[in-house]
XYZ file of C-alpha atoms in Angstrom:
601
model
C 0.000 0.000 0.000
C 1.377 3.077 -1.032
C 2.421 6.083 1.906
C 2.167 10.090 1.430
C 5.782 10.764 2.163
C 4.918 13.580 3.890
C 5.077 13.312 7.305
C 4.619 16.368 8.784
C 2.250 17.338 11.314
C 0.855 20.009 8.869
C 0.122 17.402 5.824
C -1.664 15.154 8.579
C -4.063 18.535 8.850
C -5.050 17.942 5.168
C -6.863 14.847 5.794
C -8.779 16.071 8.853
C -12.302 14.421 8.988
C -15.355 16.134 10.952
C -14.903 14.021 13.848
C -11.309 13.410 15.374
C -10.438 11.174 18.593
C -6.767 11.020 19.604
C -6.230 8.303 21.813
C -2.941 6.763 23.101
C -1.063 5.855 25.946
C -0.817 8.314 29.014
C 1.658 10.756 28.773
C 2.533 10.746 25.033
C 1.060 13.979 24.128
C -2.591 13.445 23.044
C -3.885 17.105 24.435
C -1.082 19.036 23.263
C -1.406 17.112 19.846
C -5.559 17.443 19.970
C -5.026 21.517 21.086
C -2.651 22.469 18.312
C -5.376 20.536 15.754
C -7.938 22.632 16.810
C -6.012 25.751 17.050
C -5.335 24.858 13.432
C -7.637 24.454 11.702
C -9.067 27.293 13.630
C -7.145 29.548 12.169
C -8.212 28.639 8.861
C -11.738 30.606 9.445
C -13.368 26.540 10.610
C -15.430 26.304 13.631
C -14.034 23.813 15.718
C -15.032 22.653 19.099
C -12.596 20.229 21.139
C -14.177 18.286 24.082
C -12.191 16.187 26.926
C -13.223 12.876 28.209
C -10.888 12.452 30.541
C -11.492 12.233 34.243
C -8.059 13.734 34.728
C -8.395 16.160 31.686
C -5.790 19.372 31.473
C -7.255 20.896 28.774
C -7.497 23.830 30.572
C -3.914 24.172 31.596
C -2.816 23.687 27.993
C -5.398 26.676 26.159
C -5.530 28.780 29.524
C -8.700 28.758 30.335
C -11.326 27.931 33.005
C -13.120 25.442 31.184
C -16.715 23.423 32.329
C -19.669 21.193 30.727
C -20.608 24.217 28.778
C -18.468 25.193 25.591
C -16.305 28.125 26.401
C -14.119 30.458 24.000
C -10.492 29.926 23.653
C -9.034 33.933 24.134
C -7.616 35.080 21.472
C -8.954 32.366 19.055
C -12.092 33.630 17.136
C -13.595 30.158 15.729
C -12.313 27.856 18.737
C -14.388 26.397 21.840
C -13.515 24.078 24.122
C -15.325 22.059 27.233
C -14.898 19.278 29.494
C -16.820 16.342 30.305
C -17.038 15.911 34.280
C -17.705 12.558 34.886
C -19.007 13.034 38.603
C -20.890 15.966 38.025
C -22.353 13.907 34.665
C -22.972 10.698 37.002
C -25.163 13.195 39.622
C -27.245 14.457 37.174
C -27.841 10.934 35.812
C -28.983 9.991 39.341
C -30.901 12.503 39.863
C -32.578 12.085 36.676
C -33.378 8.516 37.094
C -34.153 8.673 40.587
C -35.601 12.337 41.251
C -38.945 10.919 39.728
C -39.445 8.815 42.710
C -38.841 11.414 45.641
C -41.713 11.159 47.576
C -44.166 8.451 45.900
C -41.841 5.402 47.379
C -40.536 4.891 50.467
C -36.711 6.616 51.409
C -35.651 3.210 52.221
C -36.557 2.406 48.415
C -35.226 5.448 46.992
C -31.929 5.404 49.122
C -31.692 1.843 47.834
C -32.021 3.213 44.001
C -29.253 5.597 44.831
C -26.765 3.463 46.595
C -27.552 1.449 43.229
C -26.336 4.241 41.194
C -23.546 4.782 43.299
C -20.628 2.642 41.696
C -17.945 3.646 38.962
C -20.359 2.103 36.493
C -22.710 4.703 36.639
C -20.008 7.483 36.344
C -19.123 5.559 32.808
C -22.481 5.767 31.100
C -23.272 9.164 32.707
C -20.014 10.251 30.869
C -21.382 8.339 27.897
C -24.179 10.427 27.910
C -22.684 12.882 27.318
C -20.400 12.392 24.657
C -22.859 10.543 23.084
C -24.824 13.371 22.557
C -22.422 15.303 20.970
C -21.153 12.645 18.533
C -24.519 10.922 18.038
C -27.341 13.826 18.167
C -26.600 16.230 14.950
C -28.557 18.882 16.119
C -25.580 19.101 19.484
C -22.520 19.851 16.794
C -24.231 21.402 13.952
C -22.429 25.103 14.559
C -19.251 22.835 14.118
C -16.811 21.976 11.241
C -14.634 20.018 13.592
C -15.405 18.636 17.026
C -12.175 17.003 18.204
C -11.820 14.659 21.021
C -9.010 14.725 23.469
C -10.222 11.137 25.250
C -8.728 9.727 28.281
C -5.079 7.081 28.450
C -6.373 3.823 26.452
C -7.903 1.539 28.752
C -10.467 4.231 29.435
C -10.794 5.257 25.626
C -11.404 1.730 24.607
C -14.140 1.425 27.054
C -15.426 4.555 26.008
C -15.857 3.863 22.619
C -16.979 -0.101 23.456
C -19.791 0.916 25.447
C -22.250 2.264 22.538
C -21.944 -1.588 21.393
C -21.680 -2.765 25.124
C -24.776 -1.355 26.273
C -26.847 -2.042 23.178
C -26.240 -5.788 23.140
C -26.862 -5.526 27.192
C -30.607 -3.688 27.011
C -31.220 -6.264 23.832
C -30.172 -9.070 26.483
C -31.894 -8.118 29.711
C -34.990 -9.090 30.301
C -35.839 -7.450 34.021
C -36.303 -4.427 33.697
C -33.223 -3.447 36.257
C -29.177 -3.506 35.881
C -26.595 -1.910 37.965
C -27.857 1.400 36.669
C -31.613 1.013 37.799
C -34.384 1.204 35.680
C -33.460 0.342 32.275
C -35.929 2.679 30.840
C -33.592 5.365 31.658
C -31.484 3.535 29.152
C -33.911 2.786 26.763
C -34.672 6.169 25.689
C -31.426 6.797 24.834
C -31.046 3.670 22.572
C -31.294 6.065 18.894
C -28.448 8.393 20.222
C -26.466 5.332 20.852
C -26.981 4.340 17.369
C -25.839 7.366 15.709
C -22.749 7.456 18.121
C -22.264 3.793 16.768
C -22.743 4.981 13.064
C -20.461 8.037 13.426
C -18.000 5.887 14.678
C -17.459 3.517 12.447
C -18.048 5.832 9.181
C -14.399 6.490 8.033
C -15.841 9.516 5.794
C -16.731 11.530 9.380
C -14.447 10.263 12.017
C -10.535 9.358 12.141
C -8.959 8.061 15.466
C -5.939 9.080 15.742
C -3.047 7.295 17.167
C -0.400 9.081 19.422
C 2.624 7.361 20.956
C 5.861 8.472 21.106
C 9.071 6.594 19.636
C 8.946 4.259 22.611
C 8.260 0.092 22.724
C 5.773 0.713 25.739
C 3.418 3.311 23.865
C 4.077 1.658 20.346
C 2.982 -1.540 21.754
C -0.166 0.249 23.071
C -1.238 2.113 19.728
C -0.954 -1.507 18.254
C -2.814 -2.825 20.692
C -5.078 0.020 20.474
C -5.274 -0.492 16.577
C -6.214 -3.895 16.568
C -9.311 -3.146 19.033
C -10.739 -0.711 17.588
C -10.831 -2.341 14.164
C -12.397 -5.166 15.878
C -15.512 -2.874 16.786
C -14.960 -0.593 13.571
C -13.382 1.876 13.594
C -11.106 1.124 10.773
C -9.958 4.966 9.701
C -7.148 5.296 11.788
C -3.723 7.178 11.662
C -0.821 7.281 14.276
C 1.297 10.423 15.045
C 4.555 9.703 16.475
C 5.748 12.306 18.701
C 8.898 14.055 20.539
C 11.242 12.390 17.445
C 14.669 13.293 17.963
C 18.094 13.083 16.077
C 20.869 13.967 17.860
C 23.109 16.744 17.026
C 26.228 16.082 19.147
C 27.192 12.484 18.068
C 29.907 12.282 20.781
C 27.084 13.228 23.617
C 25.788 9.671 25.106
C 22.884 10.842 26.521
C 21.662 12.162 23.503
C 22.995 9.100 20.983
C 20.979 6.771 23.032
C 17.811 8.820 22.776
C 17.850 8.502 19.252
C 19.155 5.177 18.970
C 16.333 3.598 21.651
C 13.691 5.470 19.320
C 14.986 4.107 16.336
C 15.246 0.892 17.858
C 11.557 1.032 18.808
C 10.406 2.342 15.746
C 12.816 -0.770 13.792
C 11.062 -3.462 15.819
C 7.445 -2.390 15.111
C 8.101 -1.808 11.109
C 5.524 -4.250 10.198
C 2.573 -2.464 12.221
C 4.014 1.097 10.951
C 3.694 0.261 7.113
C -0.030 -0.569 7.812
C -1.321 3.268 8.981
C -0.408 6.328 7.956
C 1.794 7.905 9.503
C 2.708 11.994 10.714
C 6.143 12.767 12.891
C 6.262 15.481 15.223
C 9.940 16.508 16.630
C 11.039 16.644 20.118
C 10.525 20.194 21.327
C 12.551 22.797 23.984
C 9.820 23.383 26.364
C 6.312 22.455 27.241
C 3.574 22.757 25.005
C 1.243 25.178 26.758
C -0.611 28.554 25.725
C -2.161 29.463 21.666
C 1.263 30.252 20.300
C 3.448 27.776 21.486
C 0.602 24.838 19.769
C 0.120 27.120 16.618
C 3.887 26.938 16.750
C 3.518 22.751 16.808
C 0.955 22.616 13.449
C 3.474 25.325 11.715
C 6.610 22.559 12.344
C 8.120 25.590 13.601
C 10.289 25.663 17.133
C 8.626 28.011 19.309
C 11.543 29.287 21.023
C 15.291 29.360 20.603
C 17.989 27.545 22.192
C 19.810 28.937 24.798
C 23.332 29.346 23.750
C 24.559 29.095 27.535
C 23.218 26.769 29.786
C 23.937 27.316 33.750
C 24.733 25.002 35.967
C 20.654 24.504 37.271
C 20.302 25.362 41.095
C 18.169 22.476 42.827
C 16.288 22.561 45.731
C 17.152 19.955 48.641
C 15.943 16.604 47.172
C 17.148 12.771 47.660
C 17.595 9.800 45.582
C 15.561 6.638 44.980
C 18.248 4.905 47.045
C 17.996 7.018 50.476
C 14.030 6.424 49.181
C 14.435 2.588 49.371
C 16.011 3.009 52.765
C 13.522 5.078 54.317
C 10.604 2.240 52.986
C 12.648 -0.866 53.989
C 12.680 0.235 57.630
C 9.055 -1.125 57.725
C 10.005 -4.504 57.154
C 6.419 -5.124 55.308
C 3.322 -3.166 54.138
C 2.162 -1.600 50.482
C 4.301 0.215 48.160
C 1.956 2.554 45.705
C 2.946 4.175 42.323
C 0.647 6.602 41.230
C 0.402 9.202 38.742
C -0.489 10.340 35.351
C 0.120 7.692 32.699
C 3.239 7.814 30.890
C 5.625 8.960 34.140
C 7.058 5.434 34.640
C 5.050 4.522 37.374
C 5.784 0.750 36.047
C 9.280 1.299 35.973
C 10.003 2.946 39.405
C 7.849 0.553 40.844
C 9.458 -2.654 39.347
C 12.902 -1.410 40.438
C 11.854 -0.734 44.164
C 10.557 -4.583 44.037
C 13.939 -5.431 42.358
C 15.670 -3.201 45.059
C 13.987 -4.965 48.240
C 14.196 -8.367 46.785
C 17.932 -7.818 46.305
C 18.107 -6.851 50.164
C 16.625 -10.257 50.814
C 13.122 -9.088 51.727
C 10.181 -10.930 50.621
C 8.074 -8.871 47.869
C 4.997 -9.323 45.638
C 4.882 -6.893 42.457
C 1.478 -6.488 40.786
C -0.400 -4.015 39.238
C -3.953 -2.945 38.683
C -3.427 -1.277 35.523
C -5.849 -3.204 32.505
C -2.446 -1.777 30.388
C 0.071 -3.042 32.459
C 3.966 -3.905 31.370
C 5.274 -4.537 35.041
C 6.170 -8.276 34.014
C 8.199 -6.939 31.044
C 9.807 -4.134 32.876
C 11.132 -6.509 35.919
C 12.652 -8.618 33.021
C 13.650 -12.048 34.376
C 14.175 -11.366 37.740
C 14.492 -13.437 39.905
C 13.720 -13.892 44.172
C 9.903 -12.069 43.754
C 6.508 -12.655 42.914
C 5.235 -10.733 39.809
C 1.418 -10.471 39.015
C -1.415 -8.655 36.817
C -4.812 -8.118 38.112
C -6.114 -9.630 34.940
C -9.869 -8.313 34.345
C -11.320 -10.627 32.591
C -10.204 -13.871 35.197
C -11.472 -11.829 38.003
C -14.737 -11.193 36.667
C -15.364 -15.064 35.842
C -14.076 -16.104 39.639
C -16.213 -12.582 40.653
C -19.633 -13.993 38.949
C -18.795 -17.704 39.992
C -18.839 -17.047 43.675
C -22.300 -14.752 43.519
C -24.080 -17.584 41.673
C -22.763 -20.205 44.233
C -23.733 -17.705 46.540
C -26.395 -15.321 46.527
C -27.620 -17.409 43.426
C -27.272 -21.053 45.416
C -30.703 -21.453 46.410
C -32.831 -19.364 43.443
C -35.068 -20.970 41.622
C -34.493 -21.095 37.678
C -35.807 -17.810 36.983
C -34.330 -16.178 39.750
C -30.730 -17.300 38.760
C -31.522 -16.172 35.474
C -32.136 -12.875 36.482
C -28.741 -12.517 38.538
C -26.843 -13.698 35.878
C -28.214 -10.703 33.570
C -27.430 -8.685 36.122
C -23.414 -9.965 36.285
C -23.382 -9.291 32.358
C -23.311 -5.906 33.211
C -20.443 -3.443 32.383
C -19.378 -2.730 36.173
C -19.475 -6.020 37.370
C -15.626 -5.839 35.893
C -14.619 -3.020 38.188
C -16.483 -4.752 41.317
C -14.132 -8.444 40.990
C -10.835 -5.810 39.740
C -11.491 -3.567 43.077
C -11.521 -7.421 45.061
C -8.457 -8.337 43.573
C -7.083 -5.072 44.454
C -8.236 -5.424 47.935
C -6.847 -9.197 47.894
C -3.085 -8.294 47.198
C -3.051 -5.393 49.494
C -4.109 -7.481 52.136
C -0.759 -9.900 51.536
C 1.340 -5.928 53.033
C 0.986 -7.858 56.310
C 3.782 -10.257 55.903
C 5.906 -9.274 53.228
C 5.978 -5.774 50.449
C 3.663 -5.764 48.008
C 4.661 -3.623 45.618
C 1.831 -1.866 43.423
C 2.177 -0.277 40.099
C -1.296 1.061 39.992
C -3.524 2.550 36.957
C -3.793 6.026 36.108
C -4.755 8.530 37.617
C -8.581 8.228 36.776
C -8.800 4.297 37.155
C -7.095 4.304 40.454
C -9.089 7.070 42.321
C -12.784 5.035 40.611
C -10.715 1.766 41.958
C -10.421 3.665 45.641
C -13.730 6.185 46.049
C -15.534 2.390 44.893
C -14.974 0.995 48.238
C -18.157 1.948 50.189
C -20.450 1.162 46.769
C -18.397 -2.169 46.762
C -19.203 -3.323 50.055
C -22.724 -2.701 49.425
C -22.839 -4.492 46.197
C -21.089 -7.108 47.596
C -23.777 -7.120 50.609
C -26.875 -7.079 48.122
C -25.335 -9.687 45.778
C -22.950 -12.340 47.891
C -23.650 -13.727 51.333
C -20.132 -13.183 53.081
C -17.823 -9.841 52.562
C -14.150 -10.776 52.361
C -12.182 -9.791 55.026
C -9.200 -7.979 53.058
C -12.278 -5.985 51.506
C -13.694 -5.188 55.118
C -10.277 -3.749 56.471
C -8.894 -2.187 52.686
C -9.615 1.831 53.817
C -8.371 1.266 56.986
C -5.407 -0.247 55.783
C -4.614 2.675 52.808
C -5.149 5.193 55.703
C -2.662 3.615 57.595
C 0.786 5.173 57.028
C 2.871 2.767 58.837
C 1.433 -0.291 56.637
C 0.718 1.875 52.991
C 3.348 3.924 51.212
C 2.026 5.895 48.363
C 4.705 7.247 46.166
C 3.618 9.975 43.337
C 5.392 9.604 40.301
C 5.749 12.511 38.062
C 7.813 13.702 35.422
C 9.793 17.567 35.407
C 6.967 19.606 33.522
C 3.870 21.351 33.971
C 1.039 19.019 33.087
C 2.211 15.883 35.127
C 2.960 18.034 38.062
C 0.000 19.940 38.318
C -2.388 16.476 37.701
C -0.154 14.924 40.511
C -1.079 17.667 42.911
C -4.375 17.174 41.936
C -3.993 13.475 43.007
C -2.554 14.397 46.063
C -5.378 16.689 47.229
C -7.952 13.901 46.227
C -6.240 10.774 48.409
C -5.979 13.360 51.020
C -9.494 13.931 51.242
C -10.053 10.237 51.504
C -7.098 10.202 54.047
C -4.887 8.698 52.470
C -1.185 11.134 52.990
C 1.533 10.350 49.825
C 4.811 9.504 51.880
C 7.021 11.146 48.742
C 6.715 12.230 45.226
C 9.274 10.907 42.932
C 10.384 13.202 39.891
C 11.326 10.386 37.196
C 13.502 10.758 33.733
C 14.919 14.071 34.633
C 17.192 15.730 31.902
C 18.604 18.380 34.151
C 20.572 15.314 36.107
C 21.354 13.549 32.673
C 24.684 15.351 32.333
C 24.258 16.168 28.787
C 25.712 18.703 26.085
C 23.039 18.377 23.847
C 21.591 21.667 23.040
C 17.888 20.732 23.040
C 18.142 17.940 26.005
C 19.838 20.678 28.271
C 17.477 23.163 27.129
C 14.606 20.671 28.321
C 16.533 20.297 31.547
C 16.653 24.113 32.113
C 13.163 24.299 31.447
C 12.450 21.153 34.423
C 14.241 23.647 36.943
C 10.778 25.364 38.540
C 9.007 22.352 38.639
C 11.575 20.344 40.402
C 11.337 23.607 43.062
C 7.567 23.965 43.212
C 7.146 20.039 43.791
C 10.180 20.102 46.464
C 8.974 23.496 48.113
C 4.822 23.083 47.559
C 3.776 19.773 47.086
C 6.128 17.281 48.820
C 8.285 17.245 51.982
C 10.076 14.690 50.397
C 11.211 14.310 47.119
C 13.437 11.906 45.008
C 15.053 12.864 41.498
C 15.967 9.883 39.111
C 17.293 10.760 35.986
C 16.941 10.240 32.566
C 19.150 7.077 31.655
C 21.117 5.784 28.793
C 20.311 2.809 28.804
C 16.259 1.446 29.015
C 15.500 0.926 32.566
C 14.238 -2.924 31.651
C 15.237 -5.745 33.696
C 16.898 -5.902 37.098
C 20.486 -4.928 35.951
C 19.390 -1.759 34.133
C 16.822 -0.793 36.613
C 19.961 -0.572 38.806
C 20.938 2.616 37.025
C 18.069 4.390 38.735
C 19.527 4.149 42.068
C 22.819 5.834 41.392
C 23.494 9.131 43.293
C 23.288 11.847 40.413
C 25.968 14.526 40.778
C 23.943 17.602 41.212
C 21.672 16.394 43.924
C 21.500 17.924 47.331
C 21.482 14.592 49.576
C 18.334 15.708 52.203
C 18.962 15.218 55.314
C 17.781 12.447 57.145
């Protein structure tokens, strides 16, 4: 099949459909890629409206403005709106709407039992759905609109998002009761023709494109594959992949900056065969972060947006530690839970898997596992040797999940009774329910040994953790017994001597601001972060590449306002030469970099 050789970001703008989704990975640049497309073909005189789905959105960080459910104007953009879907505000109007109605005609005990119903991460999904439905599915919603552009949410969550017009079609076709996880199916029912259209517009290549972002990286290339092959399997077939932050190294005698291009082109080598098959679009590797109208218009133009520094100080750091004095401080313990969290693409996997190499190779007993449906934790501890390493795997748990409510709750029903539950456990969120037990079943093992998390981002791990109370009462109205590691799971998160959360972020604006976002959420559920860990720093890479120590110059006041705001203790680990995959090369990460104030213990 023959290729436009044209590459660039600007000739990918020429083949802009009505409809454009940009999905990908967490943390390879979807909204900054999904901004300067809108600011785009803005500026060509379209009207263009871009929408987030993601529960951890910063679309307003990157255009600068307050954004809510209601399209807002972009300043100083004359045919540009933007908005964000809020899930929880989306999934309290949907309960209200389904069980307002009621108020007053049945019983509080009846209606309090609709709304602790409604009350699992299930409902926030379709209530989302709604939403977005109506804007891709209803013309009437988008008809002011030459564009509407989708920034969605890191894959796992963009996948379900665009399964669940098919999903929840099939389900009403299937269920026979009248009721599902979500109450009263005619709440769903009337919404069955904008489902439809979503489903058409989807699938019709002449309206919609889905467009691919990963960086020049195995993890995220093996993800838009991944991602490729799904969505063809529900059809969406009209796909394209932009490959961002591509970089060719100017200094061939720097090592730093040889083996960032030579790990990209490795990467990009090893997944020829799924590259030929799309089409493709390259965006470069740029100085600084891509924030504010005319550094994006600056991305579409393929121009840089500012120059390089011809002098680059020595950076000044505030007092921080490394992930070795880190390990120390956790080992002291002797047991408990190890967290990674953060926004996806920070290398949550990767500084988790070399903690759990790191403890193991002190001769303590660990368990690494992870909760995330994307997870590479098996491939990042590499054959290594002296741990346990395991995947919450979602569709496993759900089987063992519905098998024990059927032998259960559903032991003594009569035919038509079981047949009812089982409906029932078709439903979407019966997934997240046997996940979240899983979840709670590993934790539980922090009493005897480390159990080292690498958790799911941001979005899926705070649903996994504000599910507990609607868990317990599912499991109450559904199974006869509650487990015990699900009866003592809050307690046990809350407890700082037996959970350590770290917060993994990466030197820039976006992924520091949505980790202090994280922090104030697990702090209102009382859970306190015992550090923040600042991963694949550039300003510790020792590097005399003129773009890689502009980048690190530019990491310099976010390093200061995580050390000097957010954290009372932080840990830098820099950016490495060699990939950080397997035990020996994780070991790079725990080497004292040269400009780091040691803090003081």
């Amino acid at each position: 099949m023959n290729r436009a050789k044209d590459r660039s970001f600007r000739h990918f703008l020429e083949h802009a459909t009505r409809f454009l989704f940009f999905t990908g990975k967490g943390g390879v640049g979807k909204t900054s890629l999904a901004c300067a497309t809108s600011i785009a073909l803005a500026d060509r005189g379209l009207r263009v409206l871009v929408v987030s789905t993601d529960p951890a959105s910063n679309l307003d960080e990157v255009l600068g403005v307050a954004l809510g459910p209601e399209a807002r104007a972009v300043p100083g953009m004359e045919h540009l709106l933007a908005l964000n879907i809020d899930p929880e505000a989306a999934a309290r109007a949907y309960r209200e709407r389904l069980v307002g109605p009621y108020r007053g005609k049945l019983p509080d005990s009846i209606v309090r039992s609709m709304e602790e119903q409604l009350s699992g991460a299930c409902t926030m999904e379709i209530a989302a759905f709604d939403e977005f439905a109506r804007l891709l599915g209803e013309p009437s919603a988008t008809v002011e609109y030459d564009h509407v552009i989708f920034d969605t949410a890191p894959t796992g969550h963009t996948l379900r998002l665009l399964s669940l017009p098919g999903a929840w079609t099939g389900f009403l076709d299937a269920n026979t009761s009248g009721t599902s996880c979500l109450g009263p199916l005619a709440g769903l029912q009337r919404q069955r023709t904008l489902y439809d259209g979503s489903v058409a517009a989807l699938a019709d290549g002449a309206r919609t494109t889905l467009v691919l972002v990963s960086r020049p990286q195995k993890g995220a290339l093996d993800e838009a594959e991944r991602t490729s092959r799904e969505l063809a399997a529900i059809g969406v077939c009209n796909q394209r992949l932009v490959l961002n932050g591509m970089f060719h190294a100017s200094t061939p005698e720097d090592t730093i900056a040889v083996a960032l291009e030579q790990r990209g082109t490795r990467a990009l080598r090893d997944k020829a065969a799924f590259l030929a098959t799309v089409p493709l679009a390259e965006v470069p590797l740029r100085t600084h972060n891509l924030i504010g109208v005319p550094t994006l218009r600056s991305l579409a133009a393929n121009s840089e947006p500012m120059p390089l520094e011809s002098e680059n100080p020595t950076p000044v750091l505030p007092p921080l530690e490394s992930l070795s004095s880190l390990v120390d401080a956790l080992v002291q313990s002797g047991r408990g839970v190890i967290m990674t969290m953060g926004k996806g693409g920070v290398g949550k996997t990767t500084i988790a898997a070399a903690i759990a190499t790191e403890l193991a190779g002190r001769g303590l007993p660990v368990h690494l596992s992870t909760t995330d449906p994307a997870a590479h934790v098996a491939a990042t501890a590499g054959a290594t040797t002296g741990f346990e390493v395991s995947r919450i795997d979602p569709q496993a748990e759900s089987k063992a999940y519905m098998d024990q409510v059927m032998s259960t709750a559903g032991k003594n029903l009569d035919a038509g009774a079981r047949g009812m539950l089982e409906e029932d456990l078709r439903s979407p969120c019966t997934e997240e329910i046997a996940v979240f037990r899983a979840f709670a079943r590993i934790v539980a093992q922090g009493r005897n040994r480390f159990v080292v998390l690498d958790t799911a981002p941001t979005g899926h791990t705070l649903l996994l953790l504000d599910a507990t109370e609607a868990y317990h009462r599912e499991v109450a109205r559904k199974a006869s017994d509650m487990p015990e590691e699900v009866l003592n799971l809050l307690p046990r998160l809350r407890d700082p001597n037996f959970t350590r959360v770290l917060i993994v972020t990466l030197p820039e604006a976006t992924p520091v601001h949505e980790a202090a976002s994280l922090q104030a959420d697990l702090r209102r559920a009382k859970i306190e972060p015992f550090a923040w860990v600042i991963n694949q720093s550039f300003v510790e890479a020792q590097t005399s590449e003129p773009l890689l120590r502009a980048r690190g110059a530019a990491e310099v006041p976010f390093i200061a306002e995580v050390a000097e705001q957010h954290s009372s203790r932080t840990a830098l680990v820099p950016w490495v030469s060699v990939e950080p995959i397997g035990a020996e090369n994780l070991q790079q990460l725990f080497h004292e970099p040269q400009l780091l104030h040691t803090r003081d213990c």
